[in-house]
Short mmCIF file of C-alpha atoms in Angstrom, two decimals:
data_model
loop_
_atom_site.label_atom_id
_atom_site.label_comp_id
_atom_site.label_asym_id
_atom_site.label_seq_id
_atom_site.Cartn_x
_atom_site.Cartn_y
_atom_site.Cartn_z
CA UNK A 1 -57.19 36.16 26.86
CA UNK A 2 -57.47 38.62 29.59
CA UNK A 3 -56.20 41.86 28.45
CA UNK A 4 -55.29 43.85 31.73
CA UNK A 5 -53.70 47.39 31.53
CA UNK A 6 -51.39 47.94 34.96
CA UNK A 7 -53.55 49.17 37.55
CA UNK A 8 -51.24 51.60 39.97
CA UNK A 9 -53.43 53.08 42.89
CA UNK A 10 -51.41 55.26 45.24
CA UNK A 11 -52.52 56.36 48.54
CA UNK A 12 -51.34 59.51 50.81
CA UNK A 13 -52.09 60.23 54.75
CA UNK A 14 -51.60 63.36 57.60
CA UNK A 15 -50.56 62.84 60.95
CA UNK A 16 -50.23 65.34 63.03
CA UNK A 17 -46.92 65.74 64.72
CA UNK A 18 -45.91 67.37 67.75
CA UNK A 19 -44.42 70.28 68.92
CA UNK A 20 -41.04 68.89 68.76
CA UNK A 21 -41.05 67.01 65.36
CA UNK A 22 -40.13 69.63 63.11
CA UNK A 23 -38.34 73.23 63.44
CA UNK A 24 -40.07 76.32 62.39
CA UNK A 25 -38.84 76.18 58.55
CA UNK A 26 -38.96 72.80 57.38
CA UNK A 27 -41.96 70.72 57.04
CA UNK A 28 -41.21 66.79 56.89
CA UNK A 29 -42.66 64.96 54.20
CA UNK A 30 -42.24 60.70 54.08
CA UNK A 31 -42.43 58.59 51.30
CA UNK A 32 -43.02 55.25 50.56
CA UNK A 33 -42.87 53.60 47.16
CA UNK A 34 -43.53 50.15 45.75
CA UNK A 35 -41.85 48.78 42.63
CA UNK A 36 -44.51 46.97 40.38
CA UNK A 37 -44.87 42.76 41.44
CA UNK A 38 -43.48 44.12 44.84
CA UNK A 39 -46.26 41.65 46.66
CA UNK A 40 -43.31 39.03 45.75
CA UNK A 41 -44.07 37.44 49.32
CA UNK A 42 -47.59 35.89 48.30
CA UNK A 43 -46.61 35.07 44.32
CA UNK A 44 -48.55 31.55 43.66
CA UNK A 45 -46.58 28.49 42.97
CA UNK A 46 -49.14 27.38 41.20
CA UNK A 47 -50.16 29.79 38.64
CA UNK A 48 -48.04 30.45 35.78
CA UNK A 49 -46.80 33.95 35.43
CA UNK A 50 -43.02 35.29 34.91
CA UNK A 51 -40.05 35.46 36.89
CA UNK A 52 -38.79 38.83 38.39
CA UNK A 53 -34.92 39.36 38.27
CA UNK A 54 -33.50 42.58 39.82
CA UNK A 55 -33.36 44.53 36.48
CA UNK A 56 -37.36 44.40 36.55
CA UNK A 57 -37.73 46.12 40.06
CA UNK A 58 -34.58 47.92 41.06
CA UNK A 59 -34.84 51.11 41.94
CA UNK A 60 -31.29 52.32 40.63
CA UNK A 61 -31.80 56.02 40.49
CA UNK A 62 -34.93 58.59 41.45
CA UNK A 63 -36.06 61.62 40.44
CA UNK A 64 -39.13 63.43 42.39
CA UNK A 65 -40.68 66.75 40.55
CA UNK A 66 -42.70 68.83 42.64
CA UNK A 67 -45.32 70.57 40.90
CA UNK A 68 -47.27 73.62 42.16
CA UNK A 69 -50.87 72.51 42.34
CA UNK A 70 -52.33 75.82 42.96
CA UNK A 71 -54.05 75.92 39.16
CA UNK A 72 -54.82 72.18 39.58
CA UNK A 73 -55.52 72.51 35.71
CA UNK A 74 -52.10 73.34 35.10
CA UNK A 75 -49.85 72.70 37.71
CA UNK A 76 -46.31 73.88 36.83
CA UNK A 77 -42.47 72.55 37.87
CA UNK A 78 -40.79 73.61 41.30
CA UNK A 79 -38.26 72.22 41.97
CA UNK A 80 -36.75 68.69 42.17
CA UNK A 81 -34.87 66.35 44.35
CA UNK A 82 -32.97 63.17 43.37
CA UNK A 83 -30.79 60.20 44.90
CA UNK A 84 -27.46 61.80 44.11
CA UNK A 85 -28.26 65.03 46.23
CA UNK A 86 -31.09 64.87 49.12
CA UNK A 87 -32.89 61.43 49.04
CA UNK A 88 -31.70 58.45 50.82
CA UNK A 89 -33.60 55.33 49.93
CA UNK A 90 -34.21 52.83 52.77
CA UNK A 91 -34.80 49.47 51.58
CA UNK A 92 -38.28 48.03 53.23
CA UNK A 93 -38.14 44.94 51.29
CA UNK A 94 -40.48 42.88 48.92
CA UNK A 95 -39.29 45.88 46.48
CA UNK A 96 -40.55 48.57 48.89
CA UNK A 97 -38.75 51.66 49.93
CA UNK A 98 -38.99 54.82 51.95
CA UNK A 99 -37.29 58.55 51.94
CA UNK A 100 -38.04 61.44 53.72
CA UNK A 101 -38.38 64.90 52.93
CA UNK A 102 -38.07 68.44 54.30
CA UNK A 103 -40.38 70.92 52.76
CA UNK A 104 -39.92 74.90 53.08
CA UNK A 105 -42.55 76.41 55.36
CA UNK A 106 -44.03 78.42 52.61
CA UNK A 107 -45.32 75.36 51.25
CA UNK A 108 -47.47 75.45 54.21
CA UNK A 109 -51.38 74.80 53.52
CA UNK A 110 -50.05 74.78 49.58
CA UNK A 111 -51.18 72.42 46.50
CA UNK A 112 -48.42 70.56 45.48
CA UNK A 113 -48.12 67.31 43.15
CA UNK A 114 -45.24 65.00 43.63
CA UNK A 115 -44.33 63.07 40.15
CA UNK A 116 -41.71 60.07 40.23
CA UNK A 117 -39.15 59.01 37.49
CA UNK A 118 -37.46 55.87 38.57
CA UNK A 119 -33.92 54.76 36.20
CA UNK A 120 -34.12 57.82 34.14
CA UNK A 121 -32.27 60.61 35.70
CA UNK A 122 -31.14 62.03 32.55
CA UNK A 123 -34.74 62.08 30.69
CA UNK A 124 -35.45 65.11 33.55
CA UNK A 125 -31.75 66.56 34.52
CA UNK A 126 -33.31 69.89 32.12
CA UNK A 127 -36.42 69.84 33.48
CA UNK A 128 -37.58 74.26 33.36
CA UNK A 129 -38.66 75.77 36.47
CA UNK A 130 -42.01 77.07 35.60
CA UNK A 131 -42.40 74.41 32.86
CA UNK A 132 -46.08 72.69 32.77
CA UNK A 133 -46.51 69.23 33.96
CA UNK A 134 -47.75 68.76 30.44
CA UNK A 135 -44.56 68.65 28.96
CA UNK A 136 -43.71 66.03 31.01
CA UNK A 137 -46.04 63.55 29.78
CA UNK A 138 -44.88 64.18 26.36
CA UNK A 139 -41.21 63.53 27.16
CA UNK A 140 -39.07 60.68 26.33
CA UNK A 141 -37.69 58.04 27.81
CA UNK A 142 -33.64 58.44 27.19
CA UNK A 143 -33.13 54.82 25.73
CA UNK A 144 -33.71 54.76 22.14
CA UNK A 145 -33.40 51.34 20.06
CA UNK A 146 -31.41 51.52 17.11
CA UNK A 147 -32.66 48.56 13.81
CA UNK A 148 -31.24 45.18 15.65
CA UNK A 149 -30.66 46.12 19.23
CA UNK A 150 -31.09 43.54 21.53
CA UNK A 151 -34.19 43.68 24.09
CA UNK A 152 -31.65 43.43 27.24
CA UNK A 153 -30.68 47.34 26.26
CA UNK A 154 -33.91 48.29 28.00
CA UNK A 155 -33.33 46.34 30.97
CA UNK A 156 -29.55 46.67 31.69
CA UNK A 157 -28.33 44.93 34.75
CA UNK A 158 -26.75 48.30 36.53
CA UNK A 159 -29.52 50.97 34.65
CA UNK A 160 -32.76 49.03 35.81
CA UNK A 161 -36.28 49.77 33.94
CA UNK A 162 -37.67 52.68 33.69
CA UNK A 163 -40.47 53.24 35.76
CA UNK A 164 -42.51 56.25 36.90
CA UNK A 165 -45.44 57.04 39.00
CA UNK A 166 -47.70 60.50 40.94
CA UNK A 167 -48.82 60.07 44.49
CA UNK A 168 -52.24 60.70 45.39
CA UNK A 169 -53.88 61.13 48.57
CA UNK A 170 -56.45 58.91 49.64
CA UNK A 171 -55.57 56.53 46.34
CA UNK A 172 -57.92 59.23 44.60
CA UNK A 173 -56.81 62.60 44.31
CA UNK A 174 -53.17 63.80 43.02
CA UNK A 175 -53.16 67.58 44.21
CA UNK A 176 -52.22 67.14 48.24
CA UNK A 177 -52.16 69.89 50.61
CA UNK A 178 -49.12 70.45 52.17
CA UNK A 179 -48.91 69.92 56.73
CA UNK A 180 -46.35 68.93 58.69
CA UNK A 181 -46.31 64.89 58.74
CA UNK A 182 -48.24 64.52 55.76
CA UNK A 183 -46.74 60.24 54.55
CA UNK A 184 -47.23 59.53 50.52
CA UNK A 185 -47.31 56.14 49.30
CA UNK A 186 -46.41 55.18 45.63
CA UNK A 187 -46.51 52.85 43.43
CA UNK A 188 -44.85 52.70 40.34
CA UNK A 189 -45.17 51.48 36.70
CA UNK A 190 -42.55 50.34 34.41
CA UNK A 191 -42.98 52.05 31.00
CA UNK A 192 -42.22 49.04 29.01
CA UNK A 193 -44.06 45.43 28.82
CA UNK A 194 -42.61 42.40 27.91
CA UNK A 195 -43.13 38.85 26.16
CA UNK A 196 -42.64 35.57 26.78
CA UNK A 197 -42.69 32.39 24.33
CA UNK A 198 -43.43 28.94 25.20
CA UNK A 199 -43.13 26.19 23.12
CA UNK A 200 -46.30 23.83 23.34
CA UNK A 201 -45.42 21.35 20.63
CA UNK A 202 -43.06 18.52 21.24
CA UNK A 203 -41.91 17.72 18.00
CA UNK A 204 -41.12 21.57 17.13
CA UNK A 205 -37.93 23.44 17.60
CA UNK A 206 -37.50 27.37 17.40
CA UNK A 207 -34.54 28.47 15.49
CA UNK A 208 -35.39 32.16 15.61
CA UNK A 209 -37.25 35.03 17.62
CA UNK A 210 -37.34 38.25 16.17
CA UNK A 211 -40.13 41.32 17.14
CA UNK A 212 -41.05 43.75 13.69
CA UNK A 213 -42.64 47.27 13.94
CA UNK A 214 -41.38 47.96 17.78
CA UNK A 215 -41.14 51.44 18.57
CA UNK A 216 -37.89 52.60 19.15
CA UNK A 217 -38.42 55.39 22.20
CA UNK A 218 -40.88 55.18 24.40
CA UNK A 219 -42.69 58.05 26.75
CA UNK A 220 -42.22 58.12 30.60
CA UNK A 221 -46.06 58.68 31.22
CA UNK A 222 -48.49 57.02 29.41
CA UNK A 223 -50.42 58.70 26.69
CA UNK A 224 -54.50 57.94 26.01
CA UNK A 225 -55.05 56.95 23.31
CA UNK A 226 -51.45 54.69 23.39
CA UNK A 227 -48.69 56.03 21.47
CA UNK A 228 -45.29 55.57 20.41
CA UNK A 229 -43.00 58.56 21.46
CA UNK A 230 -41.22 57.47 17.46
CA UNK A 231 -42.96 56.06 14.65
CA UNK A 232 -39.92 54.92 12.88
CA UNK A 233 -40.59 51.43 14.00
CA UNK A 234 -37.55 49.07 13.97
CA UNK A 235 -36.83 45.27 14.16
CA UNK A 236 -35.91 44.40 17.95
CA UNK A 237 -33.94 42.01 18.28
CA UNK A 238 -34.27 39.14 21.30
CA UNK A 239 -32.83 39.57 24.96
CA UNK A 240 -29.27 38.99 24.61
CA UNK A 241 -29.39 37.56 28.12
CA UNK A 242 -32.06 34.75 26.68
CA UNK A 243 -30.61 31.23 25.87
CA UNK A 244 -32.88 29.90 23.02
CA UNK A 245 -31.60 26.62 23.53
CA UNK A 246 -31.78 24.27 20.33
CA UNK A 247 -34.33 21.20 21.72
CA UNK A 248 -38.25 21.43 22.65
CA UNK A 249 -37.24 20.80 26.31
CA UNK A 250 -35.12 24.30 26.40
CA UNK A 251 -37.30 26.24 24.92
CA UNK A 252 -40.63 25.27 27.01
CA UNK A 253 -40.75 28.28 28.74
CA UNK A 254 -38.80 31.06 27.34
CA UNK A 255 -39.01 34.09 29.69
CA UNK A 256 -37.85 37.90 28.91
CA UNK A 257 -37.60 37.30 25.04
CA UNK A 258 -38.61 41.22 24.79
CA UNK A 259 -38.77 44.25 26.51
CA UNK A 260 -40.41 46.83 24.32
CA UNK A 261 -42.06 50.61 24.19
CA UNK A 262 -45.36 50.90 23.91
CA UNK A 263 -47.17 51.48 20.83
CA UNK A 264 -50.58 51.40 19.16
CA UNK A 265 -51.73 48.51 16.88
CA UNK A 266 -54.25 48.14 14.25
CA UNK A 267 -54.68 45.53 10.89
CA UNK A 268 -52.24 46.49 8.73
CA UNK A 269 -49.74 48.73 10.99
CA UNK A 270 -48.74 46.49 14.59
CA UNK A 271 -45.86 44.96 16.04
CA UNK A 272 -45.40 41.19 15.08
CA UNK A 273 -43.48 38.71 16.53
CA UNK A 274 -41.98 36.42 13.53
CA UNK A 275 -40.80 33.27 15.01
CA UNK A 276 -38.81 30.37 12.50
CA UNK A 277 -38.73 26.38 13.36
CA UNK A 278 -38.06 23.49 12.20
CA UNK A 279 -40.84 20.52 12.52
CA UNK A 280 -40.68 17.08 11.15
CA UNK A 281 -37.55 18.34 9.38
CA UNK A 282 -39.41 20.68 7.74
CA UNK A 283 -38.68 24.92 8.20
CA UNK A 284 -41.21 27.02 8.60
CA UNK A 285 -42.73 30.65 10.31
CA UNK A 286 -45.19 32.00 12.10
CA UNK A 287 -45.77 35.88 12.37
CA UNK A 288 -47.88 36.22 15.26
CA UNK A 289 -49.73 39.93 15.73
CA UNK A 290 -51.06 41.92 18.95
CA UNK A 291 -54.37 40.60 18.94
CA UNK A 292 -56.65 38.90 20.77
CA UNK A 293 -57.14 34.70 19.64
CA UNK A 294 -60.08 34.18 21.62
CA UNK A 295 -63.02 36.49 21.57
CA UNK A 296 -63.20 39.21 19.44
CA UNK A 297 -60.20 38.80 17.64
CA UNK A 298 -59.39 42.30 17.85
CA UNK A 299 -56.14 43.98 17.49
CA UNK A 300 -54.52 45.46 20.98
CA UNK A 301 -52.04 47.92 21.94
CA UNK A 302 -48.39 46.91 23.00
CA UNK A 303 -49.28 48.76 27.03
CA UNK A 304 -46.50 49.34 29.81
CA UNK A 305 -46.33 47.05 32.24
CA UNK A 306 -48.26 44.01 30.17
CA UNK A 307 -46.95 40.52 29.95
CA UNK A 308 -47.46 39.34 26.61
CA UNK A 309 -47.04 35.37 26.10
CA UNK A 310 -46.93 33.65 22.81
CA UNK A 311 -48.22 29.62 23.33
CA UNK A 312 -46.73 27.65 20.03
CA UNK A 313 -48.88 24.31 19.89
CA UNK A 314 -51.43 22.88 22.09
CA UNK A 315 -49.27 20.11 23.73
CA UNK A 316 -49.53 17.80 21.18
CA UNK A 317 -47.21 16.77 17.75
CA UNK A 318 -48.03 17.82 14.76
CA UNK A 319 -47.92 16.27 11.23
CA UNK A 320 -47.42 19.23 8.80
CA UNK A 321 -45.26 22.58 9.51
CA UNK A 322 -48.74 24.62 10.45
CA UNK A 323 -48.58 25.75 14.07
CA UNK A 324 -51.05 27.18 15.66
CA UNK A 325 -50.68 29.55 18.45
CA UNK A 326 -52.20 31.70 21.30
CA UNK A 327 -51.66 35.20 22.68
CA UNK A 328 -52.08 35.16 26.51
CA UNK A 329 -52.35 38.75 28.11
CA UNK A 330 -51.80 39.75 31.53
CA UNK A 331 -50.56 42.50 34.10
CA UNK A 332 -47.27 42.45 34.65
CA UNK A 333 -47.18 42.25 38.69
CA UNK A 334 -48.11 38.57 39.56
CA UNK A 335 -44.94 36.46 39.52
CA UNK A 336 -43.44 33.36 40.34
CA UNK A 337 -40.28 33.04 42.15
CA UNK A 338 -37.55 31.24 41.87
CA UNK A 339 -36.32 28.73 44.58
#
């Protein structure tokens, strides 16, 4: 199984404008972001990979923190700007947007970080002037999963997923110097990952998908070495908006089963997913951990923005109630679409 963390490069340019392009106190600042699996145009027919629905990539509210750079050790909270006072999204689509920006002119020449939190307004609405961008890593996402919720409540229809993201100039460096025409690019990274369950044997149906040990609040940033932002781990139960379907031929290819917080996993203390069936008239269980069933066999992290997909079966019938299965792992970006 290829285990593949989501790789988010950002990139950040200057032009120089003229004379005319901006007035003596404002310097203009342009954006452009791209929502994760936003190559959509180019996704493979051929290769299997998840679907995208507009939950996954919307981009239904924006937050940008600008941090002074100056102590690029420590850069600490200006000021912010968000959809429901000075940005204006313009829709560039294949889940790309734009927005522009005035900055004052004492942020001429300065060291300034811009930080993104996409579908979590209220996770940042007390966000302290002065604070460090420390504490911003270490906070919470605003969703928290109560014992039994439903997967959907992370990816709500008119609330989107949360996502978040830092430009960087040059796809390198964070810190960018403020001049007039300097254009940011973006690209952000949903702070939850997600499984999948297909149903490989013919002669098996599922009568139950349930995920054990999920964390119930997850971070906006993520932490190294992975963590949970709780460790009072719940049972999650599956996407509401998920048919299971009671025959083999429903249930071949069950997509969006879970969304779910990040967390670490080791033998003995992990996230499960316990699925129940019924073959050859006979009930039966599997519990199937985060780890690898190829290679090493070793345990892995539930990561943002990782598709997780549990294979029941090989293809082929079996004769007792033993079913094997695999745990395919893959970045979340490459994605078939419907038609």
């Amino acid at each position: 199984a290829l285990l593949a963390a989501a790789s988010l490069l950002a990139g950040c340019s200057k032009e120089t404008t003229g004379p005319g392009d901006t007035d003596d106190s404002r310097i203009p600042i342009t954006f452009t972001l791209a929502t994760p699996g936003s190559e959509g145009v180019i996704y493979p027919r051929s290769a299997t990979r998840a679907t995208h629905d507009a939950a996954e990539y919307a981009v239904r509210q924006l937050t940008l923190l600008v941090y002074d750079a100056t102590d690029t050790s420590a850069p600490k909270f200006l000021r912010k700007h968000d959809m429901t006072s000075d940005i204006t999204l313009y829709d560039n689509g294949n889940g790309t947007y734009t927005f522009s920006l005035e900055a004052p002119i004492s942020d001429m020449n300065a060291k300034r970080k811009f930080v993104f939190v996409v579908n979590d307004d209220a996770a940042v609405a007390a966000t302290a002037a002065g604070s460090a961008e420390a504490d911003l890593h270490e906070t919470a996402a605003t969703v928290e999963l109560a014992d039994g919720d439903t997967a959907d409540k992370l990816a709500e229809a008119d609330a989107g997923i949360a996502m978040s993201g830092t430009a960087t100039a040059d796809g390198q460096n964070e810190v960018i110097t403020i001049v007039p025409g300097v254009k940011c690019e973006v690209k952000l990274t949903r702070i939850v990952a997600r499984v999948d369950v297909q149903n490989n044997t013919p002669n098996l149906v599922i009568g139950s998908i349930e995920l054990l040990n999920a964390a119930p609040r997850g971070y906006l940033f993520p932490h190294d070495p992975v963590a949970a932002a709780s460790e009072s781990y719940i049972t999650e139960a599956m996407n509401a908006e998920v048919a299971l379907g009671t025959t083999y031929d429903e249930q071949k290819d069950l997509k969006k089963v879970f969304y779910l917080y990040e967390r670490h996993n080791e033998d003995g203390n992990g996230a499960e997913i316990k699925i129940t069936y019924t073959v050859n008239s006979s009930k039966g269980e599997v519990v199937v951990p985060f780890r690898k069933t190829s290679d090493t066999k070793e345990f892995v992290d539930v990561e943002r923005n990782t598709l997780y997909t549990v294979v029941l079966g090989n293809g082929d019938p079996v004769t007792t109630n033993e079913v094997k299965f695999s745990l395919r792992i893959e970045d979340w970006n490459v994605v078939d679409m419907d038609e």
